[in-house]
Coordinates of C-alpha atoms and ligand atoms in Angstrom, one line a residue:
X1 CA 0.0 0.0 0.0
X2 CA 1.4 3.3 -1.0
X3 CA 0.4 6.9 -1.2
X4 CA 1.7 10.4 -0.6
X5 CA -1.0 11.3 1.9
X6 CA 0.1 8.4 4.1
X7 CA 3.7 9.4 3.8
X8 CA 3.8 13.2 4.0
X9 CA 0.2 14.3 4.6
X10 CA 0.0 16.2 1.3
X11 CA -3.3 16.2 -0.7
X12 CA -2.4 15.1 -4.3
X13 CA -5.1 17.2 -5.9
X14 CA -6.1 16.0 -9.3
X15 CA -8.1 19.0 -10.4
X16 CA -9.8 20.2 -7.2
X17 CA -9.0 23.9 -7.6
X18 CA -12.5 24.9 -8.7
X19 CA -14.2 23.0 -6.0
X20 CA -11.9 24.2 -3.3
X21 CA -12.3 27.9 -4.4
X22 CA -16.1 27.3 -4.5
X23 CA -16.0 26.1 -1.0
X24 CA -13.7 28.8 0.1
X25 CA -16.0 31.6 -1.2
X26 CA -19.0 30.2 0.6
X27 CA -17.6 28.3 3.6
X28 CA -20.9 28.2 5.4
X29 CA -23.4 26.3 3.3
X30 CA -27.0 27.2 4.1
X31 CA -30.2 25.2 3.7
X32 CA -31.7 25.1 0.2
X33 CA -35.4 26.0 0.5
X34 CA -37.9 27.2 -2.1
X35 CA -35.4 27.7 -4.8
X36 CA -32.6 29.5 -2.9
X37 CA -30.3 29.4 0.1
X38 CA -31.6 30.3 3.5
X39 CA -29.6 30.7 6.7
X40 CA -30.4 28.3 9.5
X41 CA -32.8 29.6 12.2
X42 CA -30.3 28.9 14.9
X43 CA -27.4 30.4 12.9
X44 CA -25.5 27.2 13.9
X45 CA -23.2 25.4 11.5
X46 CA -21.5 22.0 11.6
X47 CA -18.0 21.5 10.2
X48 CA -17.7 19.1 7.3
X49 CA -14.2 17.6 6.9
X50 CA -12.1 15.8 4.3
X51 CA -12.0 12.3 5.8
X52 CA -8.5 11.6 4.5
X53 CA -6.9 14.5 6.3
X54 CA -9.4 15.7 8.9
X55 CA -9.1 19.2 7.4
X56 CA -12.3 21.3 7.4
X57 CA -13.6 21.9 3.9
X58 CA -16.8 23.8 4.7
X59 CA -19.6 24.0 7.2
X60 CA -23.2 23.0 6.8
X61 CA -26.3 24.6 8.4
X62 CA -27.4 22.7 11.6
X63 CA -31.1 22.6 10.9
X64 CA -33.8 22.6 13.6
X65 CA -37.6 22.2 13.7
X66 CA -38.1 25.8 12.5
X67 CA -36.0 25.2 9.4
X68 CA -37.8 21.9 8.8
X69 CA -41.2 23.6 9.1
X70 CA -40.1 26.3 6.6
X71 CA -39.0 23.6 4.1
X72 CA -42.1 21.4 4.5
X73 CA -44.3 24.5 4.1
X74 CA -42.5 25.3 0.8
X75 CA -42.9 21.7 -0.4
X76 CA -46.6 21.7 0.5
X77 CA -47.2 24.9 -1.4
X78 CA -45.2 23.6 -4.4
X79 CA -47.4 20.5 -4.5
X80 CA -50.4 22.6 -5.6
X81 CA -48.5 25.0 -7.8
X82 CA -47.5 24.6 -11.5
X83 CA -45.7 21.3 -10.7
X84 CA -49.1 19.6 -10.2
X85 CA -50.6 20.6 -13.6
X86 CA -47.5 19.9 -15.6
X87 CA -47.9 17.4 -18.5
X88 CA -45.9 14.2 -18.3
X89 CA -43.9 15.4 -21.3
X90 CA -43.0 18.7 -19.6
X91 CA -42.0 16.9 -16.3
X92 CA -40.0 14.3 -18.2
X93 CA -38.3 17.2 -20.1
X94 CA -37.3 18.8 -16.7
X95 CA -35.8 15.5 -15.5
X96 CA -33.8 15.1 -18.7
X97 CA -32.5 18.7 -18.2
X98 CA -31.4 17.8 -14.7
X99 CA -29.5 14.8 -16.1
X100 CA -27.9 17.0 -18.7
X101 CA -26.8 19.4 -16.1
X102 CA -25.3 16.6 -14.0
X103 CA -23.3 15.5 -17.0
X104 CA -22.2 19.1 -17.7
X105 CA -21.0 19.5 -14.1
X106 CA -19.6 16.0 -13.7
X107 CA -16.0 16.9 -12.7
X108 CA -17.2 19.3 -10.0
X109 CA -19.8 16.8 -8.6
X110 CA -17.2 14.0 -8.5
X111 CA -14.6 16.2 -6.8
X112 CA -17.1 17.4 -4.2
X113 CA -18.1 13.8 -3.5
X114 CA -14.5 12.7 -3.2
X115 CA -13.5 15.6 -0.9
X116 CA -16.5 15.2 1.4
X117 CA -16.9 11.4 1.5
X118 CA -13.3 10.2 0.9
X119 CA -14.1 7.8 -2.0
X120 CA -11.6 7.2 -4.8
X121 CA -12.1 9.5 -7.8
X122 CA -12.8 6.6 -10.1
X123 CA -15.7 5.4 -7.9
X124 CA -17.3 8.8 -8.2
X125 CA -16.4 9.3 -11.9
X126 CA -17.2 5.9 -13.4
X127 CA -19.7 4.4 -11.0
X128 CA -21.7 6.8 -9.0
X129 CA -22.2 10.3 -10.6
X130 CA -23.0 8.9 -14.1
X131 CA -25.5 6.8 -12.2
X132 CA -27.1 9.9 -10.8
X133 CA -27.8 11.2 -14.3
X134 CA -29.0 7.8 -15.3
X135 CA -31.6 7.7 -12.5
X136 CA -33.1 11.0 -13.8
X137 CA -33.1 9.7 -17.4
X138 CA -34.7 6.4 -16.5
X139 CA -37.5 8.1 -14.5
X140 CA -37.9 10.7 -17.2
X141 CA -39.0 7.8 -19.3
X142 CA -41.2 6.2 -16.6
X143 CA -43.2 9.5 -16.1
X144 CA -44.4 9.2 -19.7
X145 CA -45.7 5.7 -19.0
X146 CA -47.8 6.3 -15.9
X147 CA -51.3 4.9 -16.2
X148 CA -54.2 3.6 -14.2
X149 CA -56.7 0.8 -15.2
X150 CA -60.4 0.5 -16.1
X151 CA -62.2 -2.2 -14.1
X152 CA -65.1 -4.4 -14.9
X153 CA -67.0 -4.6 -11.7
X154 CA -69.8 -7.1 -10.7
X155 CA -71.8 -4.4 -9.0
X156 CA -75.4 -5.4 -9.6
X157 CA -76.9 -1.9 -9.8
X158 CA -77.9 -0.4 -13.1
X159 CA -80.4 2.4 -13.0
X160 CA -82.4 2.8 -16.2
X161 CA -80.2 4.0 -19.1
X162 CA -77.1 4.2 -16.9
X163 CA -74.0 2.1 -16.4
X164 CA -71.5 1.5 -13.6
X165 CA -68.1 2.5 -14.6
X166 CA -64.9 2.2 -12.6
X167 CA -61.3 3.1 -13.1
X168 CA -58.1 3.9 -11.1
X169 CA -55.9 7.0 -11.2
X170 CA -52.3 7.3 -10.1
X171 CA -51.6 10.3 -8.0
X172 CA -48.5 11.7 -6.2
X173 CA -48.4 10.6 -2.5
X174 CA -47.6 14.2 -1.6
X175 CA -44.7 15.7 0.3
X176 CA -41.8 13.3 0.7
X177 CA -39.2 13.4 3.5
X178 CA -36.1 11.8 2.1
X179 CA -33.3 10.9 4.4
X180 CA -30.0 9.6 3.1
X181 CA -26.7 8.2 4.5
X182 CA -23.0 9.1 3.9
X183 CA -21.5 6.2 2.0
X184 CA -22.7 7.1 -1.6
X185 CA -24.4 10.4 -1.0
X186 CA -25.5 11.6 -4.4
X187 CA -26.5 8.4 -6.0
X188 CA -28.6 7.4 -3.0
X189 CA -30.2 10.8 -3.1
X190 CA -31.0 10.5 -6.8
X191 CA -32.6 7.1 -6.2
X192 CA -35.2 9.0 -4.1
X193 CA -35.5 12.3 -5.9
X194 CA -35.8 11.0 -9.4
X195 CA -38.8 8.7 -8.9
X196 CA -40.4 11.1 -6.4
X197 CA -40.2 14.0 -8.9
X198 CA -41.4 11.7 -11.7
X199 CA -44.5 10.9 -9.6
X200 CA -45.2 14.6 -9.1
X201 CA -44.3 14.7 -5.4
X202 CA -42.4 17.5 -3.7
X203 CA -39.5 16.7 -1.4
X204 CA -37.6 17.8 1.7
X205 CA -34.3 16.0 1.7
X206 CA -32.1 15.7 4.8
X207 CA -28.7 14.4 3.7
X208 CA -26.2 12.8 6.1
X209 CA -24.5 15.4 8.2
X210 CA -21.0 14.1 7.2
X211 CA -21.7 14.4 3.4
X212 CA -24.3 17.1 2.5
X213 CA -22.3 19.2 0.0
X214 CA -23.2 17.3 -3.2
X215 CA -27.0 17.3 -2.4
X216 CA -26.9 21.1 -2.0
X217 CA -25.2 21.4 -5.4
X218 CA -27.8 19.1 -6.9
X219 CA -30.6 21.2 -5.6
X220 CA -29.1 24.2 -7.3
X221 CA -28.9 22.3 -10.6
X222 CA -32.5 21.2 -10.2
X223 CA -33.5 24.8 -10.0
X224 CA -31.2 25.7 -12.9
X225 CA -33.1 23.1 -15.0
X226 CA -36.3 25.0 -14.4
X227 CA -38.0 22.8 -11.8
X228 CA -40.4 25.1 -9.9
X229 CA -39.2 26.5 -6.5
X230 CA -40.1 24.4 -3.5
X231 CA -40.3 21.1 -5.4
X232 CA -36.9 20.0 -4.0
X233 CA -35.7 21.4 -0.7
X234 CA -32.6 20.5 1.3
X235 CA -32.4 20.9 5.1
X236 CA -29.0 19.9 6.5
X237 CA -28.0 18.9 10.0
X238 CA -28.0 16.2 12.5
X239 CA -30.2 13.1 12.4
X240 CA -31.5 13.6 16.0
X241 CA -32.5 17.2 15.3
X242 CA -33.3 18.0 11.6
X243 CA -33.8 14.3 10.7
X244 CA -36.1 13.5 13.6
X245 CA -37.9 16.9 13.1
X246 CA -38.6 16.1 9.5
X247 CA -39.9 12.5 9.9
X248 CA -42.1 13.6 12.8
X249 CA -43.5 16.7 10.9
X250 CA -47.3 16.4 10.4
X251 CA -47.0 18.0 6.9
X252 CA -45.2 15.1 5.3
X253 CA -47.0 12.2 3.6
X254 CA -44.1 9.8 2.9
X255 CA -40.7 8.9 4.3
X256 CA -38.1 7.5 2.0
X257 CA -35.2 6.4 4.2
X258 CA -31.8 4.9 3.5
X259 CA -29.5 4.2 6.4
X260 CA -28.9 1.9 9.3
X261 CA -31.5 -0.6 10.6
X262 CA -31.4 1.0 14.0
X263 CA -32.4 4.4 12.6
X264 CA -34.9 2.8 10.4
X265 CA -36.7 1.4 13.4
X266 CA -36.8 4.9 15.0
X267 CA -38.2 6.3 11.8
X268 CA -41.0 3.7 11.7
X269 CA -42.0 4.9 15.2
X270 CA -41.9 8.5 14.3
X271 CA -44.1 7.8 11.2
X272 CA -46.9 6.5 13.4
X273 CA -48.0 10.0 14.4
X274 CA -49.5 10.8 11.0
X275 CA -49.2 7.3 9.3
X276 CA -46.7 8.6 6.7
X277 CA -46.0 5.9 4.2
X278 CA -42.5 4.5 4.8
X279 CA -39.9 2.7 2.7
X280 CA -36.7 1.6 4.2
X281 CA -33.3 0.7 2.6
X282 CA -31.3 -0.5 5.5
X283 CA -28.2 -2.4 6.4
X284 CA -26.8 -5.7 5.1
X285 CA -24.4 -8.6 5.8
X286 CA -24.4 -10.1 2.3
X287 CA -23.0 -13.6 1.8
X288 CA -21.1 -14.9 -1.3
X289 CA -21.0 -18.7 -1.9
X290 CA -18.2 -20.1 -4.1
X291 CA -18.9 -23.5 -5.5
X292 CA -16.0 -25.9 -6.4
X293 CA -16.7 -25.5 -10.1
X294 CA -16.5 -21.7 -10.0
X295 CA -14.4 -19.8 -12.5
X296 CA -11.8 -18.5 -10.1
X297 CA -10.5 -15.9 -12.5
X298 CA -13.9 -14.3 -12.2
X299 CA -14.7 -15.2 -8.6
X300 CA -11.5 -14.0 -6.8
X301 CA -11.4 -10.4 -8.2
X302 CA -15.2 -10.2 -8.1
X303 CA -15.4 -11.1 -4.4
X304 CA -12.4 -8.9 -3.5
X305 CA -14.0 -6.0 -5.3
X306 CA -17.3 -6.8 -3.7
X307 CA -15.9 -6.0 -0.3
X308 CA -13.1 -3.5 -0.9
X309 CA -14.9 -1.2 -3.4
X310 CA -15.6 2.1 -1.7
X311 CA -13.7 0.8 1.3
X312 CA -16.5 -1.7 2.0
X313 CA -18.8 1.2 2.8
X314 CA -21.5 -0.3 0.5
X315 CA -24.8 -1.7 1.9
X316 CA -24.6 -4.7 -0.4
X317 CA -20.9 -5.4 0.1
X318 CA -20.2 -9.2 0.2
X319 CA -18.8 -9.1 3.8
X320 CA -18.8 -12.9 4.3
X321 CA -17.8 -15.5 1.9
X322 CA -18.4 -19.3 2.1
X323 CA -15.9 -21.2 0.0
X324 CA -15.9 -24.9 -0.8
X325 CA -13.2 -26.5 1.3
X326 CA -11.4 -28.0 -1.7
X327 CA -10.7 -24.5 -3.1
X328 CA -10.6 -22.5 0.1
X329 CA -6.9 -21.9 0.2
X330 CA -6.6 -21.0 -3.5
X331 CA -9.5 -18.5 -3.3
X332 CA -8.4 -16.9 0.0
X333 CA -4.8 -16.6 -1.2
X334 CA -6.1 -14.8 -4.3
X335 CA -8.2 -12.4 -2.3
X336 CA -5.3 -11.7 0.0
X337 CA -3.1 -10.9 -2.9
X338 CA -5.7 -8.6 -4.3
X339 CA -6.1 -6.9 -0.9
X340 CA -2.4 -6.4 -0.6
X341 CA -2.0 -5.0 -4.1
X342 CA -4.5 -2.1 -3.5
X343 CA -3.2 1.5 -3.4
X344 CA -4.7 3.3 -0.5
X345 CA -4.7 7.1 -0.5
X346 CA -6.5 10.4 -0.9
X347 CA -9.4 10.0 -3.3
X348 CA -8.3 12.8 -5.5
X349 CA -5.1 11.0 -6.3
X350 CA -5.8 9.1 -9.6
X351 CA -3.7 6.2 -8.4
X352 CA -5.9 5.6 -5.3
X353 CA -7.9 2.4 -5.4
X354 CA -9.2 2.6 -1.8
X355 CA -9.8 5.7 0.3
X356 CA -10.3 6.3 4.0
X357 CA -13.4 5.5 6.0
X358 CA -15.8 8.5 6.2
X359 CA -14.7 9.5 9.8
X360 CA -12.3 8.6 12.6
X361 CA -15.3 7.4 14.6
X362 CA -16.3 5.0 11.9
X363 CA -12.8 3.7 11.5
X364 CA -12.5 3.1 15.2
X365 CA -15.7 1.0 15.2
X366 CA -14.3 -1.1 12.4
X367 CA -11.0 -1.6 14.3
X368 CA -13.0 -2.7 17.4
X369 CA -14.8 -5.3 15.4
X370 CA -11.5 -6.7 14.1
X371 CA -9.9 -6.7 17.6
X372 CA -12.9 -8.3 19.3
X373 CA -12.9 -11.1 16.6
X374 CA -9.1 -11.6 17.2
X375 CA -9.6 -11.8 21.0
X376 CA -12.2 -14.5 20.4
X377 CA -10.0 -16.7 18.4
X378 CA -10.4 -15.4 14.8
X379 CA -7.4 -15.3 12.6
X380 CA -6.5 -12.1 10.7
X381 CA -5.0 -13.3 7.4
X382 CA -4.2 -9.8 6.1
X383 CA -4.9 -6.2 7.1
X384 CA -6.5 -5.4 10.5
X385 CA -4.7 -2.1 11.0
X386 CA -6.0 1.5 11.3
X387 CA -3.7 4.3 10.3
X388 CA -3.3 7.6 8.4
X389 CA -3.1 11.3 9.4
X390 CA -6.7 11.3 10.6
X391 CA -6.8 7.6 11.7
X392 CA -9.3 6.9 9.0
X393 CA -7.6 4.3 6.9
X394 CA -8.2 0.6 7.4
X395 CA -6.0 -1.9 5.6
X396 CA -8.1 -4.3 3.5
X397 CA -8.7 -7.1 5.9
X398 CA -9.5 -10.8 5.5
X399 CA -10.5 -12.8 8.6
X400 CA -11.1 -16.6 9.1
X401 CA -11.7 -19.0 12.0
X402 CA -14.8 -17.1 13.0
X403 CA -18.1 -18.5 14.3
X404 CA -21.4 -17.4 12.9
X405 CA -22.4 -15.7 16.1
X406 CA -19.3 -13.4 16.3
X407 CA -20.2 -9.8 15.7
X408 CA -17.7 -9.6 12.8
X409 CA -19.5 -12.5 11.2
X410 CA -23.1 -11.6 11.8
X411 CA -23.2 -7.8 12.2
X412 CA -22.7 -5.1 9.5
X413 CA -19.1 -3.8 9.9
X414 CA -19.4 -1.3 6.9
X415 CA -15.7 -1.4 6.2
X416 CA -13.1 -3.3 4.1
X417 CA -13.4 -6.5 6.3
X418 CA -14.1 -9.9 4.7
X419 CA -14.9 -13.0 6.8
X420 CA -14.0 -16.1 4.8
X421 CA -15.0 -19.6 5.9
X422 CA -14.8 -23.1 4.3
X423 CA -17.9 -25.3 3.9
X424 CA -18.2 -28.9 3.0
X425 CA -21.8 -29.2 1.8
X426 CA -23.8 -26.6 -0.2
X427 CA -26.8 -26.9 2.2
X428 CA -24.4 -25.9 5.0
X429 CA -23.3 -22.8 3.1
X430 CA -27.0 -21.9 2.3
X431 CA -28.0 -22.3 5.9
X432 CA -25.2 -20.0 7.1
X433 CA -26.1 -17.5 4.4
X434 CA -29.7 -17.3 5.5
X435 CA -28.9 -17.4 9.3
X436 CA -28.7 -13.7 9.6
X437 CA -31.1 -10.9 10.5
X438 CA -30.3 -9.0 7.2
X439 CA -31.5 -10.0 3.7
X440 CA -30.1 -7.4 1.3
X441 CA -28.0 -9.2 -1.3
X442 CA -26.1 -12.4 -2.0
X443 CA -23.9 -13.8 -4.7
X444 CA -23.3 -17.3 -6.1
X445 CA -20.2 -18.2 -8.0
X446 CA -20.6 -21.4 -10.1
X447 CA -20.8 -22.7 -13.7
X448 CA -23.7 -25.0 -12.8
X449 CA -26.6 -22.9 -13.9
X450 CA -29.3 -25.2 -12.5
X451 CA -27.7 -24.9 -9.1
X452 CA -27.4 -21.2 -9.5
X453 CA -31.1 -20.9 -10.2
X454 CA -32.0 -23.0 -7.2
X455 CA -29.8 -21.0 -4.9
X456 CA -31.1 -17.7 -6.2
X457 CA -34.6 -18.8 -5.1
X458 CA -33.4 -20.2 -1.7
X459 CA -31.2 -17.3 -0.7
X460 CA -33.1 -14.8 1.5
X461 CA -32.0 -11.6 -0.2
X462 CA -33.5 -8.7 -2.1
X463 CA -30.9 -9.1 -4.9
X464 CA -29.0 -12.3 -5.9
X465 CA -26.0 -11.9 -8.3
X466 CA -24.7 -14.9 -10.2
X467 CA -21.0 -14.9 -11.1
X468 CA -20.9 -11.1 -10.5
X469 CA -21.6 -8.6 -7.8
X470 CA -22.3 -4.9 -7.3
X471 CA -24.1 -4.6 -10.6
X472 CA -26.5 -1.7 -10.5
X473 CA -28.8 -0.1 -13.0
X474 CA -31.8 2.3 -12.7
X475 CA -34.0 -0.4 -14.1
X476 CA -33.0 -3.0 -11.4
X477 CA -35.0 -2.8 -8.2
X478 CA -32.9 -2.8 -5.1
X479 CA -33.9 -3.3 -1.5
X480 CA -34.1 -5.7 1.3
X481 CA -35.9 -8.6 3.0
X482 CA -36.0 -9.2 6.7
X483 CA -34.3 -6.4 8.7
X484 CA -32.7 -4.9 5.6
X485 CA -36.0 -3.0 5.1
X486 CA -39.0 -2.9 2.8
X487 CA -39.8 -1.2 -0.4
X488 CA -37.5 -0.9 -3.4
X489 CA -35.3 1.9 -4.9
X490 CA -34.8 1.9 -8.7
X491 CA -36.9 0.2 -11.3
X492 CA -40.6 0.6 -11.8
X493 CA -41.2 -0.5 -8.3
X494 CA -39.6 2.7 -7.0
X495 CA -42.2 4.8 -8.7
X496 CA -44.9 2.9 -6.8
X497 CA -43.4 4.2 -3.5
X498 CA -44.4 7.8 -4.5
X499 CA -47.8 7.1 -6.0
X500 CA -51.3 6.5 -4.5
X501 CA -54.0 4.5 -6.2
X502 CA -57.3 6.3 -6.4
X503 CA -60.4 4.3 -7.4
X504 CA -63.2 6.1 -9.1
X505 CA -66.6 4.4 -9.3
X506 CA -69.4 6.1 -11.2
X507 CA -72.9 5.7 -12.4
X508 CA -72.9 7.5 -15.7
Ligands
NAD11 P1 -27.7 6.3 9.8 O1 -28.9 5.5 10.0 O2 -26.8 6.6 11.0 O3 -28.0 7.7 9.2 C1 -28.7 7.8 8.0 C2 -29.4 9.1 7.9 O4 -30.4 9.2 8.9 C3 -28.5 10.3 8.1 O5 -29.0 11.4 7.3 C4 -28.8 10.7 9.6 O6 -28.6 12.0 9.9 C5 -30.3 10.4 9.7 N1 -30.9 10.1 11.0 C6 -30.2 9.6 12.1 N2 -31.1 9.5 13.1 C7 -32.3 9.9 12.7 C8 -33.6 10.0 13.3 N3 -33.8 9.7 14.6 N4 -34.6 10.5 12.6 C9 -34.4 10.8 11.3 N5 -33.2 10.8 10.6 C10 -32.1 10.3 11.3 O7 -26.8 5.6 8.7 P2 -25.4 5.9 8.2 O8 -24.4 5.6 9.2 O9 -25.4 7.4 7.7 O10 -25.3 5.0 6.9 C11 -24.8 3.7 6.9 C12 -26.0 2.8 6.9 O11 -26.8 2.9 5.7 C13 -25.5 1.3 6.8 O12 -26.3 0.5 7.7 C14 -25.8 0.9 5.4 O13 -26.0 -0.5 5.2 C15 -27.1 1.7 5.1 N6 -27.3 1.8 3.7 C16 -28.3 1.1 3.1 C17 -28.5 1.1 1.7 C18 -29.6 0.3 1.0 O14 -29.9 0.6 -0.1 N7 -30.1 -0.7 1.7 C19 -27.6 1.9 0.9 C20 -26.6 2.6 1.6 C21 -26.5 2.6 2.9

């Protein structure tokens, strides 16, 4: 592992001059409400730092209930404004303009995301920010295809010369409270905003306090595209204050949440006050199963990338792998070699393949998971160390000799930590895979397609990948079973989250 930041603390900026000067000219970022920036009611700001160095890059407004109320009022007003009477074609055109503006501002958005979250530049540039534009393009198409049904009822009532007629309408659910986490800030935001806007909803977004900058910039671009004021509002700040204030506000109709299972449960409780509709994209502990006939030239880099991509800060990361005993050593040695070849460093260094964890606190939690496993008899095959100027780097780690009840084996670590264990019988690997409170994703590596089909049905996961992992597309629904949540982002299913069915029954 090499990198200048780890040796001399210097930030090897690729092209970050424009983003840095932008942040320097407006170091205190305000809320974005009703088409413009608004100072926080409390006048309080929270520092937002570069995770690699710990240096402050800006500050974000620390929102409170007054700010939330202002934003929800703006969103409610926008719901009955020109947005509500816009034709699908016009709304679709606006979503396409948003996508074009994302493309036009690609470098800036990528650099903002890298500086704020710590991810390697290539993750932002080739995987995430183009995906943001793709979400808006996909839902720009879906908005043109929205339709209800006509229904042939069996109602036995037909006044002379009249007929019973019935049909359904699709209507926006109303004001959406969108709450997002810090690991992939802008793409997870787009997965909520694009379908909500396509459905005709208005939104108040509360991004994660550690990574709010790209969402504020997106809100500006949405206004620049011509979306009416108040349709998309961003209130920044802490979960316990702005977040809780938003999900408890009586003026919201729907909560779209991505984050931890623990916060998801608190949100369900808050939603009970006004029975806001809730969809939850929560944590995961996704298994990979490697069969003895797997193509290891695919499986080894695939599984290694599946846990080390974005430093393992991916909800669907394959954080545990069950490998047939006959190929265990070969697969594990291959994954270790991959892990040890990775270049760690500042995300703005083009050579960087893995960046820091998002915060020192998060890195310490990961380190504690590793140490506790080690104390309980687990063997660290590579990695296991925390280091760097801000203590945020974790060496890519592979652990074995664990038991399924060890926290590192059954809980979400959300870092570059892979648990690898051998199995003898596929039913054993399947049972271990399903013996977990989460059910977000899984992967199967085999050339036996019949077996792959059977396992894809038997695995308790919202997504099953066969001979691949981390494949995303706006058309592919993603979400969880069990305690990984309910509802789906992406795909046609995501649009349903933001629409009500209305039944009309008439005697005409
Ligand atoms: P988190 O639950 O701590 O925070 C998520 C968001 O919720 C933040 O914006 C936070 O401010 C807000 N929040 C916190 N408490 C709140 C409250 N009481 N009321 C309202 N809002 C509140 O999660 P995190 O640490 O930011 O993100 C990591 C988690 O997100 C991991 O568990 C990961 O698996 C999950 N995640 C899931 C998916 C998915 O699609 N299933 C995708 C990405 C991340």
